[in-house]
Amino acid sequence: MTSATHAAPGSAPPAAASGRLGARAEILAFLVMAGLLAALPLTGLIYPYFLMQALCFAIFACAFNLLIGYVGLLSFGHAMFLGTGGYIAAHSAKVWGFPPELAILAGLLAAGAIGTLVGLLAIRRQGIYFAMTTLALSQMVYFVYLQAPFTHGEDGIQSVPQGRLFGLFDLSQQQTFYYVVLAVFLIAFLLIRRIVNSPFGDILKAIRENEPRAISLGYRTERYKLMAFVLSATLAGLAGSVKALVAQNASLTDVHWTMSGEVVLMCLVGGLGTIFGPVIGAVVIIAMQQYLAGFGQWVLVIQGVIFIACVLAFRRGIVGEIIAFAQWRGAEKR
Amino acid sequence: MQALYGQLVVGLINGSFYALLSLGLAVIFGMLNIINFAHGAFYMMGAFAAYFLLNWAGLGYWWALLLAPLMVGAVGVLVERTMLQWLTGLDHLYGLLLTFGLALVIQGVFQNEFGSSGLPYAIPAELRGAQNLGFMFLPNYRAWVIVFSLVVCLATWFVIERTKLGAYLRAATERPELVRAFGIDVPRMITLTYGFGVALAALAGVLAAPINQVRPLMGADFIIVVFAVVVIGGMGSIMGSIVTGFALGLIEGLTKYFYPEASSTVVFVIMAIVLLVKPNGLFGRTA
């Protein structure tokens, strides 16, 4: 926990202890993760469909974490970008007959465009107001999709064709599609890691720690915040687009505020401001929903309880605790 | 014209609920620095408390108006003592996340027990019927809701802005350590403030029970509109919350009459415009 700095109004939630493992440990962890994910469907233990869903949510959670973990902005409306990506990708694939790569591109760009508009409005307020503003704007987007004819309201866009990626890979083959989704996820993951570790990312972290000081050093923090917001929205749109093709439908569930809450929960469980936290959080939450699917509304209750427990006792999340433990061990040795 | 007046009354009713809820949010935010996401859930609990009192204890509307806010307010006190008090000193956002989780739990439990459909709650006998105002018929109950909410809002404003208790409260909002040094039990004040804000939400729930049905999710989407109202008004001023609440209810009613397609989005559009023109809200102080 960064201890002294969080007194500034509207400041970031304190990220996990200095946020990261050593560079070598991080590369090792990445290779293990990529290897595991590549080998898992071959074992036949887990449905590829479930894994694809989990990977889409992992992209979504990583995109969200870029904003809360590294800029300290809690968006409570990220479902609007996930949903926009999904709707546009599904519509362009089904009605306009786009091939999958173009459908995904369309969804991602649409989410980025909405992200620009929302970002321009929302970054005018900080802290708690930022969260309420994004939530309200996403509710507006929800109502627009509820009424717009192309989304088919409550029914959603059904039986979206998956097509052939670049005319080569037949995505209706589940195995093929799985490795495509895995590739997309790994690219998105590395991109976010690159962003976070770049000079641009350093400025974002400076804004998180102390925005007035960043301004006094001559940075136009508004621009950096907007840029981060648009990047995050675009990546969330990517998650939504791929998810729509995987599930072959796009529906109102993905735009609803409960989805915005879910992604917060994923990052919180995994560890805010850690690179691997959102991935683990997404897998944990999706697996939990899968196992508890028969219990109806109790899933929401359990998610609520996890929320409360995490905030009260477990603010660093799974990965944050691991990092803290490793650092504590490291300190013991010395 | 009849339809227009009808929508205006509906607008004012919604405005009363916006005012009561955003007032509670503002009072809680002032003392605890927490945005109470569970506010919509407490509003729903108020309506359910009225329903329970009637069907399980045989106590009617007037008793509910008194007892439901006290019961739900007590739940609020419990929540503050067991959970929220541990968040002092942490970032605001944790309060938002915790109360969001709380809202999920409360709404989920009620949904499991009562499903998603509405339970009926009758208008009390004394307030049935309507007045002929010449240009329209005004149902008595609706007039009562508007007048009573206005009275409660103004009384709250009076207590906070014009009494000694309110002066302590405002002082504790600004400089809690200093007020503590004068021997005032600030933690207890914080607890009671949270209970009071929650009770206001429950009161709105009782008032809403005969109009909207008693539903587990009646507050879930509603609270998001109230958040937009709060962003528009800014939480700096008590009177600001009241005025913004009623005004936005009216505007929503007008939109329902002139352009119904936009009635669910108009508050959010206004919020966007206000953010462009006056980023701190109409009554907000610079943060």
Coordinates of C-alpha atoms in Angstrom, one line a residue:
Chain A
M1 CA 0.0 0.0 0.0
T2 CA 1.2 3.4 -0.8
S3 CA 0.5 4.9 2.6
A4 CA 0.8 8.6 2.8
T5 CA -0.3 9.8 -0.6
H6 CA -3.9 8.8 -0.8
A7 CA -5.2 11.7 1.3
A8 CA -5.4 13.9 -1.8
P9 CA -9.1 14.3 -2.8
G10 CA -10.1 12.0 -5.6
S11 CA -6.9 10.2 -5.5
A12 CA -6.3 6.6 -6.6
P13 CA -7.1 3.6 -4.6
P14 CA -3.8 2.6 -3.2
A15 CA -2.4 0.0 -5.6
A16 CA -0.8 -3.2 -4.4
A17 CA 2.7 -2.9 -3.0
S18 CA 4.7 -1.1 -5.7
G19 CA 2.6 -3.1 -8.1
R20 CA 4.9 -5.7 -9.6
L21 CA 7.2 -8.6 -9.4
G22 CA 10.7 -8.4 -10.7
A23 CA 11.0 -8.3 -14.5
R24 CA 12.4 -11.8 -14.7
A25 CA 9.6 -13.3 -12.6
E26 CA 7.1 -11.5 -14.7
I27 CA 8.4 -13.0 -18.0
L28 CA 8.5 -16.4 -16.4
A29 CA 4.9 -16.0 -15.2
F30 CA 3.8 -14.9 -18.6
L31 CA 5.4 -17.9 -20.3
V32 CA 3.8 -20.3 -17.7
M33 CA 0.4 -18.6 -18.3
A34 CA 0.7 -18.8 -22.1
G35 CA 1.9 -22.4 -22.0
L36 CA -0.9 -23.4 -19.7
L37 CA -3.6 -21.7 -21.8
A38 CA -2.2 -23.3 -25.0
A39 CA -2.1 -26.8 -23.4
L40 CA -5.4 -26.7 -21.5
P41 CA -7.9 -27.5 -24.3
L42 CA -5.7 -30.4 -25.4
T43 CA -6.2 -32.1 -22.1
G44 CA -10.0 -32.3 -22.7
L45 CA -10.7 -31.4 -19.1
I46 CA -12.3 -28.1 -19.7
Y47 CA -14.6 -27.0 -22.5
P48 CA -12.9 -24.6 -25.0
Y49 CA -16.1 -22.6 -25.0
F50 CA -15.7 -21.8 -21.3
L51 CA -12.0 -21.0 -21.7
M52 CA -12.9 -18.6 -24.6
Q53 CA -15.4 -16.8 -22.5
A54 CA -12.9 -16.5 -19.7
L55 CA -10.3 -15.1 -22.0
C56 CA -12.7 -12.5 -23.3
F57 CA -13.5 -11.4 -19.8
A58 CA -9.8 -11.4 -19.0
I59 CA -9.2 -8.9 -21.9
F60 CA -12.1 -6.9 -20.5
A61 CA -10.7 -6.9 -17.0
C62 CA -7.2 -6.0 -18.1
A63 CA -8.6 -3.1 -20.1
F64 CA -10.5 -1.9 -17.0
N65 CA -7.4 -2.4 -14.8
L66 CA -5.4 -0.1 -17.1
L67 CA -7.7 2.7 -15.9
I68 CA -8.2 1.9 -12.2
G69 CA -4.9 0.3 -11.5
Y70 CA -2.6 2.7 -13.3
V71 CA -4.5 6.0 -13.5
G72 CA -6.6 5.6 -10.4
L73 CA -9.9 6.3 -12.3
L74 CA -12.8 4.0 -11.3
S75 CA -15.1 3.7 -14.2
F76 CA -18.5 2.2 -13.3
G77 CA -19.7 2.1 -16.9
H78 CA -17.3 -0.1 -18.7
A79 CA -20.1 -2.4 -19.8
M80 CA -21.1 0.2 -22.4
F81 CA -17.8 -0.4 -24.2
L82 CA -18.0 -4.2 -23.9
G83 CA -21.6 -4.0 -25.2
T84 CA -20.9 -1.6 -28.0
G85 CA -18.1 -3.7 -29.3
G86 CA -20.4 -6.8 -29.1
Y87 CA -23.3 -5.1 -30.8
I88 CA -21.4 -3.5 -33.7
A89 CA -19.3 -6.7 -34.3
A90 CA -22.4 -8.9 -34.3
H91 CA -24.4 -6.5 -36.5
S92 CA -21.6 -6.0 -39.0
A93 CA -20.9 -9.7 -39.2
K94 CA -24.6 -10.7 -39.5
V95 CA -26.2 -7.9 -41.5
W96 CA -23.3 -6.4 -43.5
G97 CA -21.6 -9.8 -44.0
F98 CA -18.2 -8.6 -42.6
P99 CA -15.5 -11.2 -42.2
P100 CA -14.5 -11.7 -38.5
E101 CA -11.4 -9.6 -38.6
L102 CA -13.3 -6.6 -40.0
A103 CA -16.3 -7.2 -37.6
I104 CA -13.9 -7.2 -34.6
L105 CA -12.2 -4.0 -36.0
A106 CA -15.6 -2.3 -36.4
G107 CA -16.6 -3.2 -32.9
L108 CA -13.3 -2.0 -31.4
L109 CA -13.4 1.3 -33.3
A110 CA -17.0 1.9 -32.3
A111 CA -16.2 1.3 -28.6
G112 CA -13.2 3.7 -29.0
A113 CA -15.4 6.4 -30.5
I114 CA -17.9 6.2 -27.7
G115 CA -15.0 6.0 -25.3
T116 CA -13.7 9.3 -26.7
L117 CA -17.1 11.0 -26.2
V118 CA -17.6 9.6 -22.7
G119 CA -14.0 10.3 -21.7
L120 CA -14.2 13.9 -22.8
L121 CA -17.2 14.4 -20.4
A122 CA -16.2 12.1 -17.6
I123 CA -12.6 13.3 -17.0
R124 CA -14.0 16.7 -16.1
R125 CA -14.8 15.3 -12.7
Q126 CA -12.7 13.3 -10.3
G127 CA -13.0 10.5 -7.9
I128 CA -16.4 9.6 -6.8
Y129 CA -18.1 11.9 -9.4
F130 CA -16.1 10.2 -12.2
A131 CA -17.6 6.9 -11.1
M132 CA -21.1 8.2 -10.9
T133 CA -20.8 10.0 -14.3
T134 CA -19.6 7.0 -16.1
L135 CA -22.3 4.9 -14.5
A136 CA -25.0 7.4 -15.6
L137 CA -23.7 7.7 -19.1
S138 CA -23.5 3.9 -19.5
Q139 CA -27.1 3.7 -18.3
M140 CA -28.0 6.2 -21.1
V141 CA -26.2 4.0 -23.6
Y142 CA -28.2 1.0 -22.2
F143 CA -31.5 2.8 -22.9
V144 CA -30.4 3.8 -26.4
Y145 CA -29.6 0.1 -27.2
L146 CA -32.8 -1.0 -25.6
Q147 CA -34.8 1.2 -28.0
A148 CA -32.6 1.1 -31.1
P149 CA -34.1 -1.2 -33.8
F150 CA -30.8 -2.9 -34.8
T151 CA -30.1 -4.4 -31.4
H152 CA -33.5 -6.2 -31.4
G153 CA -34.2 -5.1 -27.8
E154 CA -34.6 -7.9 -25.3
D155 CA -33.9 -10.6 -27.9
G156 CA -30.5 -9.3 -28.9
I157 CA -28.7 -10.2 -32.1
Q158 CA -28.8 -14.0 -32.4
S159 CA -27.0 -16.6 -34.4
V160 CA -24.1 -14.4 -35.5
P161 CA -22.0 -16.1 -38.2
Q162 CA -18.4 -16.7 -37.2
G163 CA -16.9 -16.9 -40.7
R164 CA -13.3 -17.4 -41.7
L165 CA -10.6 -15.3 -40.2
F166 CA -8.5 -13.7 -43.0
G167 CA -10.3 -16.2 -45.3
L168 CA -8.1 -18.9 -43.8
F169 CA -9.1 -20.1 -40.4
D170 CA -12.6 -21.5 -40.0
L171 CA -13.8 -20.1 -36.7
S172 CA -16.8 -22.5 -36.5
Q173 CA -14.1 -25.0 -35.6
Q174 CA -13.9 -24.6 -31.8
Q175 CA -10.3 -25.6 -31.5
T176 CA -9.2 -23.2 -34.2
F177 CA -11.3 -20.4 -32.7
Y178 CA -9.8 -21.1 -29.3
Y179 CA -6.2 -20.5 -30.5
V180 CA -7.3 -17.3 -32.3
V181 CA -8.9 -16.0 -29.0
L182 CA -5.8 -17.0 -27.1
A183 CA -3.6 -15.1 -29.6
V184 CA -5.8 -12.0 -29.3
F185 CA -5.7 -12.2 -25.5
L186 CA -1.9 -12.6 -25.4
I187 CA -1.4 -9.7 -27.8
A188 CA -3.8 -7.5 -25.8
F189 CA -2.0 -8.5 -22.6
L190 CA 1.4 -7.7 -23.9
L191 CA 0.1 -4.4 -25.3
I192 CA -1.2 -3.4 -21.9
R193 CA 2.0 -4.4 -20.3
R194 CA 3.9 -2.3 -22.8
I195 CA 1.7 0.7 -22.2
V196 CA 2.1 0.4 -18.4
N197 CA 5.9 0.1 -18.6
S198 CA 6.3 2.9 -21.1
P199 CA 7.2 6.6 -20.3
F200 CA 3.5 7.2 -21.0
G201 CA 2.6 4.7 -18.3
D202 CA 5.0 6.4 -15.9
I203 CA 3.1 9.6 -16.4
L204 CA -0.2 7.8 -15.8
K205 CA 1.1 6.4 -12.5
A206 CA 2.4 9.9 -11.6
I207 CA -1.2 11.2 -12.1
R208 CA -2.5 8.4 -9.9
E209 CA -0.1 9.2 -7.1
N210 CA -0.4 13.0 -7.2
E211 CA -2.1 14.8 -10.0
P212 CA -1.4 18.4 -8.8
R213 CA 2.3 17.6 -8.8
A214 CA 2.1 16.1 -12.3
I215 CA 0.4 19.2 -13.5
S216 CA 3.1 21.4 -11.8
L217 CA 5.7 19.4 -13.7
G218 CA 4.1 20.6 -16.9
Y219 CA 2.1 17.6 -17.9
R220 CA -1.3 18.2 -19.4
T221 CA -2.9 15.5 -17.2
E222 CA -6.3 15.8 -18.9
R223 CA -4.9 14.6 -22.2
Y224 CA -3.1 11.7 -20.6
K225 CA -6.2 10.7 -18.7
L226 CA -8.3 10.9 -21.9
M227 CA -5.8 8.9 -23.8
A228 CA -5.8 6.2 -21.2
F229 CA -9.6 6.2 -21.1
V230 CA -9.9 5.8 -24.9
L231 CA -7.3 3.0 -24.9
S232 CA -9.2 1.2 -22.1
A233 CA -12.5 1.6 -23.9
T234 CA -11.1 0.4 -27.1
L235 CA -9.6 -2.7 -25.5
A236 CA -12.9 -3.4 -23.7
G237 CA -14.6 -3.1 -27.1
L238 CA -12.1 -5.7 -28.5
A239 CA -13.2 -8.0 -25.7
G240 CA -16.9 -7.4 -26.5
S241 CA -16.4 -8.0 -30.2
V242 CA -14.6 -11.3 -29.8
K243 CA -17.1 -12.3 -27.1
A244 CA -20.0 -11.7 -29.5
L245 CA -18.4 -13.9 -32.1
V246 CA -17.6 -16.6 -29.6
A247 CA -21.1 -16.7 -28.1
Q248 CA -22.7 -15.9 -31.5
N249 CA -24.9 -13.3 -29.9
A250 CA -24.9 -9.8 -28.5
S251 CA -27.5 -8.9 -25.9
L252 CA -28.4 -6.3 -23.3
T253 CA -26.7 -8.3 -20.5
D254 CA -23.3 -7.0 -21.7
V255 CA -24.4 -3.3 -21.5
H256 CA -26.2 -3.5 -18.2
W257 CA -24.6 -2.0 -15.1
T258 CA -24.3 -5.4 -13.4
M259 CA -21.6 -6.1 -16.0
S260 CA -19.8 -2.9 -15.1
G261 CA -19.9 -4.1 -11.5
E262 CA -18.6 -7.6 -12.4
V263 CA -15.5 -6.3 -14.1
V264 CA -14.7 -4.2 -11.0
L265 CA -15.1 -7.4 -8.9
M266 CA -12.8 -9.3 -11.2
C267 CA -10.0 -6.8 -10.8
L268 CA -10.6 -6.4 -7.1
V269 CA -10.4 -10.2 -6.5
G270 CA -7.4 -10.6 -8.7
G271 CA -5.6 -7.5 -7.5
L272 CA -6.0 -3.9 -8.6
G273 CA -2.9 -2.4 -10.3
T274 CA -1.2 -5.8 -10.9
I275 CA -0.5 -7.1 -14.4
F276 CA -1.8 -10.6 -13.8
G277 CA -4.5 -9.8 -11.2
P278 CA -7.3 -9.1 -13.7
V279 CA -6.6 -12.3 -15.6
I280 CA -6.8 -14.5 -12.5
G281 CA -9.8 -12.5 -11.2
A282 CA -11.7 -13.0 -14.5
V283 CA -11.0 -16.7 -14.5
V284 CA -12.1 -17.1 -10.8
I285 CA -15.3 -15.1 -11.3
I286 CA -16.3 -16.8 -14.5
A287 CA -15.6 -20.2 -13.1
M288 CA -17.7 -19.4 -10.0
Q289 CA -20.6 -18.3 -12.2
Q290 CA -20.3 -21.5 -14.2
Y291 CA -20.4 -23.7 -11.1
L292 CA -23.2 -21.7 -9.4
A293 CA -25.3 -21.3 -12.5
G294 CA -28.0 -23.5 -11.1
F295 CA -28.5 -21.3 -8.0
G296 CA -30.2 -18.4 -9.9
Q297 CA -30.1 -15.1 -8.0
W298 CA -27.9 -16.5 -5.3
V299 CA -24.9 -15.9 -7.6
L300 CA -25.5 -12.1 -7.3
V301 CA -25.7 -12.5 -3.5
I302 CA -22.4 -14.4 -3.4
Q303 CA -20.8 -11.8 -5.7
G304 CA -22.0 -9.1 -3.3
V305 CA -20.5 -11.0 -0.3
I306 CA -17.2 -11.4 -2.1
F307 CA -17.2 -7.6 -2.9
I308 CA -17.8 -6.8 0.8
A309 CA -15.2 -9.3 2.0
C310 CA -12.6 -8.0 -0.5
V311 CA -13.1 -4.4 0.5
L312 CA -13.0 -5.1 4.2
A313 CA -10.2 -7.7 4.5
F314 CA -8.6 -8.5 1.1
R315 CA -7.9 -5.2 -0.7
R316 CA -4.7 -6.3 -2.4
G317 CA -6.4 -9.2 -4.2
I318 CA -4.9 -12.6 -4.9
V319 CA -1.9 -11.4 -7.0
G320 CA -1.4 -8.4 -4.7
E321 CA -1.1 -10.8 -1.7
I322 CA 1.3 -13.0 -3.5
I323 CA 3.5 -10.0 -4.4
A324 CA 3.3 -8.8 -0.8
F325 CA 4.3 -12.2 0.5
A326 CA 7.2 -12.5 -2.0
Q327 CA 8.5 -9.1 -0.9
W328 CA 8.1 -10.0 2.7
R329 CA 10.1 -13.2 2.1
G330 CA 12.7 -11.1 0.2
A331 CA 13.0 -8.7 3.1
E332 CA 13.4 -11.6 5.6
K333 CA 16.3 -13.1 3.7
R334 CA 18.3 -9.9 3.7
Chain B
M1 CA -53.9 19.3 -21.9
Q2 CA -55.1 16.8 -19.3
A3 CA -52.3 14.5 -20.3
L4 CA -49.7 17.2 -19.9
Y5 CA -50.9 18.1 -16.3
G6 CA -51.0 14.3 -15.5
Q7 CA -47.4 13.9 -16.6
L8 CA -46.4 17.0 -14.7
V9 CA -47.8 15.5 -11.5
V10 CA -46.0 12.2 -12.2
G11 CA -42.9 14.3 -12.8
L12 CA -43.2 16.0 -9.5
I13 CA -43.8 12.7 -7.7
N14 CA -40.6 11.3 -9.2
G15 CA -38.9 14.6 -8.4
S16 CA -39.9 14.1 -4.7
F17 CA -38.2 10.8 -4.7
Y18 CA -35.1 12.2 -6.4
A19 CA -35.0 15.0 -3.9
L20 CA -35.4 12.7 -0.8
L21 CA -32.8 10.2 -2.1
S22 CA -30.2 12.7 -3.3
L23 CA -30.7 14.6 -0.1
G24 CA -29.8 11.4 1.8
L25 CA -26.8 10.8 -0.4
A26 CA -25.6 14.3 0.1
V27 CA -25.9 14.2 3.9
I28 CA -24.1 10.8 4.0
F29 CA -21.4 12.0 1.6
G30 CA -20.8 15.0 3.7
M31 CA -20.2 13.1 6.9
L32 CA -18.8 9.8 5.7
N33 CA -17.2 10.7 2.4
I34 CA -18.9 7.6 1.0
I35 CA -21.3 7.4 -2.0
N36 CA -23.9 5.1 -0.7
F37 CA -24.6 2.7 -3.6
A38 CA -26.9 0.7 -1.4
H39 CA -29.3 3.7 -1.3
G40 CA -31.6 2.2 -3.9
A41 CA -31.7 -1.1 -1.9
F42 CA -32.7 0.8 1.3
Y43 CA -35.4 2.6 -0.7
M44 CA -36.7 -0.8 -1.7
M45 CA -36.4 -2.1 1.9
G46 CA -38.6 0.9 3.0
A47 CA -41.4 -0.2 0.6
F48 CA -41.0 -3.8 1.8
A49 CA -41.1 -2.8 5.4
A50 CA -44.4 -1.1 4.8
Y51 CA -45.7 -4.3 3.1
F52 CA -44.5 -6.5 6.0
L53 CA -46.0 -4.2 8.6
L54 CA -49.4 -4.4 6.8
N55 CA -49.5 -8.1 6.0
W56 CA -47.7 -9.5 9.0
A57 CA -48.4 -7.1 11.8
G58 CA -51.6 -5.5 10.6
L59 CA -50.1 -2.0 10.9
G60 CA -51.3 0.3 8.2
Y61 CA -49.8 3.1 6.1
W62 CA -49.5 5.7 8.8
W63 CA -47.7 3.4 11.2
A64 CA -45.5 2.4 8.3
L65 CA -44.6 6.0 7.6
L66 CA -43.2 6.2 11.1
L67 CA -41.9 2.7 11.7
A68 CA -40.4 1.7 8.3
P69 CA -37.8 4.5 8.3
L70 CA -36.9 3.6 11.9
M71 CA -36.5 -0.1 11.1
V72 CA -34.5 0.4 7.9
G73 CA -32.5 3.2 9.6
A74 CA -31.6 0.7 12.3
V75 CA -30.3 -1.6 9.6
G76 CA -28.2 1.3 8.3
V77 CA -26.8 1.9 11.8
L78 CA -25.8 -1.7 11.9
V79 CA -24.1 -1.5 8.5
E80 CA -22.2 1.5 9.5
R81 CA -21.0 0.0 12.8
T82 CA -20.1 -3.4 11.4
M83 CA -18.6 -2.4 8.0
L84 CA -18.4 1.2 6.9
Q85 CA -16.6 2.4 10.0
W86 CA -13.5 0.3 9.1
L87 CA -13.1 2.2 5.9
T88 CA -12.3 5.6 7.5
G89 CA -9.1 6.9 6.1
L90 CA -9.2 4.7 3.0
D91 CA -9.9 6.0 -0.5
H92 CA -13.5 7.0 -1.2
L93 CA -13.8 4.4 -3.9
Y94 CA -13.7 1.5 -1.4
G95 CA -16.9 2.9 0.2
L96 CA -18.6 2.8 -3.2
L97 CA -17.5 -0.7 -3.8
L98 CA -18.5 -2.0 -0.4
T99 CA -22.0 -0.5 -0.6
F100 CA -22.3 -1.8 -4.2
G101 CA -21.7 -5.3 -2.9
L102 CA -24.2 -4.6 -0.1
A103 CA -26.8 -3.6 -2.7
L104 CA -26.2 -6.8 -4.6
V105 CA -26.7 -8.9 -1.5
I106 CA -29.8 -7.1 -0.3
Q107 CA -31.5 -7.1 -3.7
G108 CA -30.5 -10.7 -4.4
V109 CA -32.0 -11.9 -1.2
F110 CA -35.3 -10.1 -1.7
Q111 CA -35.4 -11.4 -5.3
N112 CA -34.9 -14.9 -4.1
E113 CA -37.7 -14.5 -1.6
F114 CA -40.2 -12.5 -3.7
G115 CA -39.3 -13.0 -7.3
S116 CA -39.2 -10.0 -9.7
S117 CA -42.9 -9.2 -9.9
G118 CA -44.5 -6.5 -7.9
L119 CA -46.6 -6.9 -4.7
P120 CA -49.6 -4.6 -4.4
Y121 CA -49.9 -2.0 -1.6
A122 CA -53.2 -0.2 -1.3
I123 CA -53.5 3.6 -1.0
P124 CA -54.7 4.4 2.6
A125 CA -58.5 5.0 2.9
E126 CA -58.0 8.6 4.0
L127 CA -56.2 9.5 0.8
R128 CA -58.3 7.8 -1.8
G129 CA -60.2 9.8 -4.3
A130 CA -59.3 13.0 -6.2
Q131 CA -59.8 16.7 -6.3
N132 CA -61.3 18.5 -9.3
L133 CA -59.1 21.5 -9.8
G134 CA -61.1 22.7 -12.8
F135 CA -58.4 22.0 -15.3
M136 CA -57.6 18.5 -14.1
F137 CA -58.3 15.8 -11.5
L138 CA -55.6 15.5 -8.9
P139 CA -55.5 12.2 -7.0
N140 CA -55.3 12.9 -3.3
Y141 CA -52.5 10.5 -2.7
R142 CA -50.3 12.1 -5.3
A143 CA -50.8 15.5 -3.9
W144 CA -50.0 14.1 -0.4
V145 CA -46.7 12.6 -1.6
I146 CA -45.6 15.8 -3.2
V147 CA -46.5 18.0 -0.2
F148 CA -45.2 15.6 2.4
S149 CA -41.8 15.1 0.6
L150 CA -41.4 18.8 0.3
V151 CA -42.1 19.3 4.0
V152 CA -39.6 16.6 4.9
C153 CA -36.9 18.0 2.6
L154 CA -37.4 21.6 4.0
A155 CA -37.4 20.3 7.6
T156 CA -34.1 18.5 6.9
W157 CA -32.7 21.7 5.4
F158 CA -33.8 23.7 8.4
V159 CA -32.2 21.3 10.9
I160 CA -28.9 21.2 9.1
E161 CA -28.6 24.8 8.2
R162 CA -30.4 26.6 11.0
T163 CA -30.1 24.6 14.3
K164 CA -27.3 24.0 16.7
L165 CA -27.3 20.3 16.0
G166 CA -26.9 21.1 12.3
A167 CA -24.1 23.5 13.1
Y168 CA -22.2 20.6 14.9
L169 CA -22.9 18.4 11.9
R170 CA -21.5 20.9 9.5
A171 CA -18.5 21.5 11.7
A172 CA -17.8 17.8 11.9
T173 CA -18.1 17.6 8.1
E174 CA -15.3 20.2 7.7
R175 CA -13.0 19.4 10.6
P176 CA -13.9 16.2 12.5
E177 CA -10.8 16.2 14.7
L178 CA -11.4 19.7 15.9
V179 CA -15.1 19.0 16.8
R180 CA -14.0 15.9 18.7
A181 CA -11.6 18.1 20.7
F182 CA -14.6 20.0 21.9
G183 CA -16.0 16.8 23.4
I184 CA -18.5 15.9 20.8
D185 CA -18.9 12.2 20.0
V186 CA -18.2 12.5 16.3
P187 CA -18.2 8.7 15.6
R188 CA -21.7 8.4 17.0
M189 CA -22.7 11.4 15.0
I190 CA -21.4 9.7 11.9
T191 CA -23.3 6.5 12.6
L192 CA -26.5 8.4 13.2
T193 CA -26.1 10.5 10.1
Y194 CA -25.8 7.3 8.0
G195 CA -28.9 5.9 9.7
F196 CA -30.7 9.2 9.0
G197 CA -29.8 9.2 5.3
V198 CA -30.9 5.6 5.0
A199 CA -34.1 6.4 6.8
L200 CA -34.8 9.1 4.3
A201 CA -34.4 6.6 1.5
A202 CA -36.8 4.2 3.3
L203 CA -39.3 7.0 3.8
A204 CA -39.3 7.6 0.0
G205 CA -39.8 3.8 -0.4
V206 CA -42.9 3.9 1.9
L207 CA -44.3 6.8 -0.1
A208 CA -43.6 5.0 -3.4
A209 CA -45.2 1.7 -2.3
P210 CA -48.8 2.6 -3.2
I211 CA -47.8 4.2 -6.5
N212 CA -45.1 1.9 -8.0
Q213 CA -45.5 -1.6 -6.8
V214 CA -43.3 -3.1 -4.1
R215 CA -40.6 -4.8 -6.2
P216 CA -37.1 -6.2 -5.2
L217 CA -35.5 -4.2 -8.0
M218 CA -37.5 -1.0 -7.7
G219 CA -34.4 0.9 -6.5
A220 CA -31.8 -0.8 -8.7
D221 CA -32.2 1.3 -11.8
F222 CA -33.7 4.2 -10.0
I223 CA -30.6 4.9 -8.0
I224 CA -28.6 5.4 -11.2
V225 CA -30.9 8.3 -12.2
V226 CA -30.4 9.7 -8.7
F227 CA -26.6 9.6 -9.2
A228 CA -27.1 11.6 -12.4
V229 CA -29.2 14.1 -10.3
V230 CA -26.4 14.3 -7.8
V231 CA -23.8 14.9 -10.5
I232 CA -26.0 17.7 -12.0
G233 CA -26.7 19.4 -8.6
G234 CA -23.3 18.8 -7.0
M235 CA -23.4 17.5 -3.4
G236 CA -22.2 20.8 -1.9
S237 CA -25.6 22.2 -0.9
I238 CA -28.6 20.7 0.8
M239 CA -31.0 23.1 -0.9
G240 CA -29.3 22.4 -4.2
S241 CA -30.2 18.7 -3.9
I242 CA -33.8 19.5 -3.2
V243 CA -34.2 22.0 -6.0
T244 CA -32.4 19.8 -8.6
G245 CA -34.4 16.7 -7.6
F246 CA -37.8 18.4 -8.1
A247 CA -36.7 20.3 -11.2
L248 CA -35.4 17.1 -12.9
G249 CA -38.6 15.3 -12.1
L250 CA -40.6 18.0 -13.7
I251 CA -38.3 18.0 -16.8
E252 CA -38.7 14.3 -17.1
G253 CA -42.5 14.6 -16.9
L254 CA -42.5 17.3 -19.6
T255 CA -40.3 15.0 -21.8
K256 CA -42.8 12.1 -21.3
Y257 CA -45.5 14.3 -22.8
F258 CA -43.6 16.0 -25.6
Y259 CA -41.1 13.3 -26.7
P260 CA -41.7 10.1 -24.8
E261 CA -38.9 8.2 -26.6
A262 CA -36.3 10.4 -24.7
S263 CA -37.9 10.2 -21.3
S264 CA -35.6 7.5 -20.0
T265 CA -32.5 9.3 -21.2
V266 CA -33.3 13.0 -20.7
V267 CA -31.7 13.2 -17.2
F268 CA -28.5 11.7 -18.5
V269 CA -28.4 14.2 -21.4
I270 CA -28.9 17.1 -19.0
M271 CA -26.1 15.7 -17.0
A272 CA -23.8 15.6 -20.0
I273 CA -24.7 19.2 -20.8
V274 CA -24.1 20.4 -17.2
L275 CA -20.7 18.6 -17.2
L276 CA -19.7 20.6 -20.3
V277 CA -20.9 23.9 -19.1
K278 CA -20.4 23.7 -15.3
P279 CA -18.2 20.7 -14.5
N280 CA -18.8 21.0 -10.7
G281 CA -22.5 20.8 -10.9
L282 CA -25.1 23.6 -10.6
F283 CA -24.7 24.0 -6.8
G284 CA -21.3 22.4 -6.4
R285 CA -18.3 23.9 -4.8
T286 CA -15.0 23.4 -6.5
A287 CA -13.7 20.0 -5.3

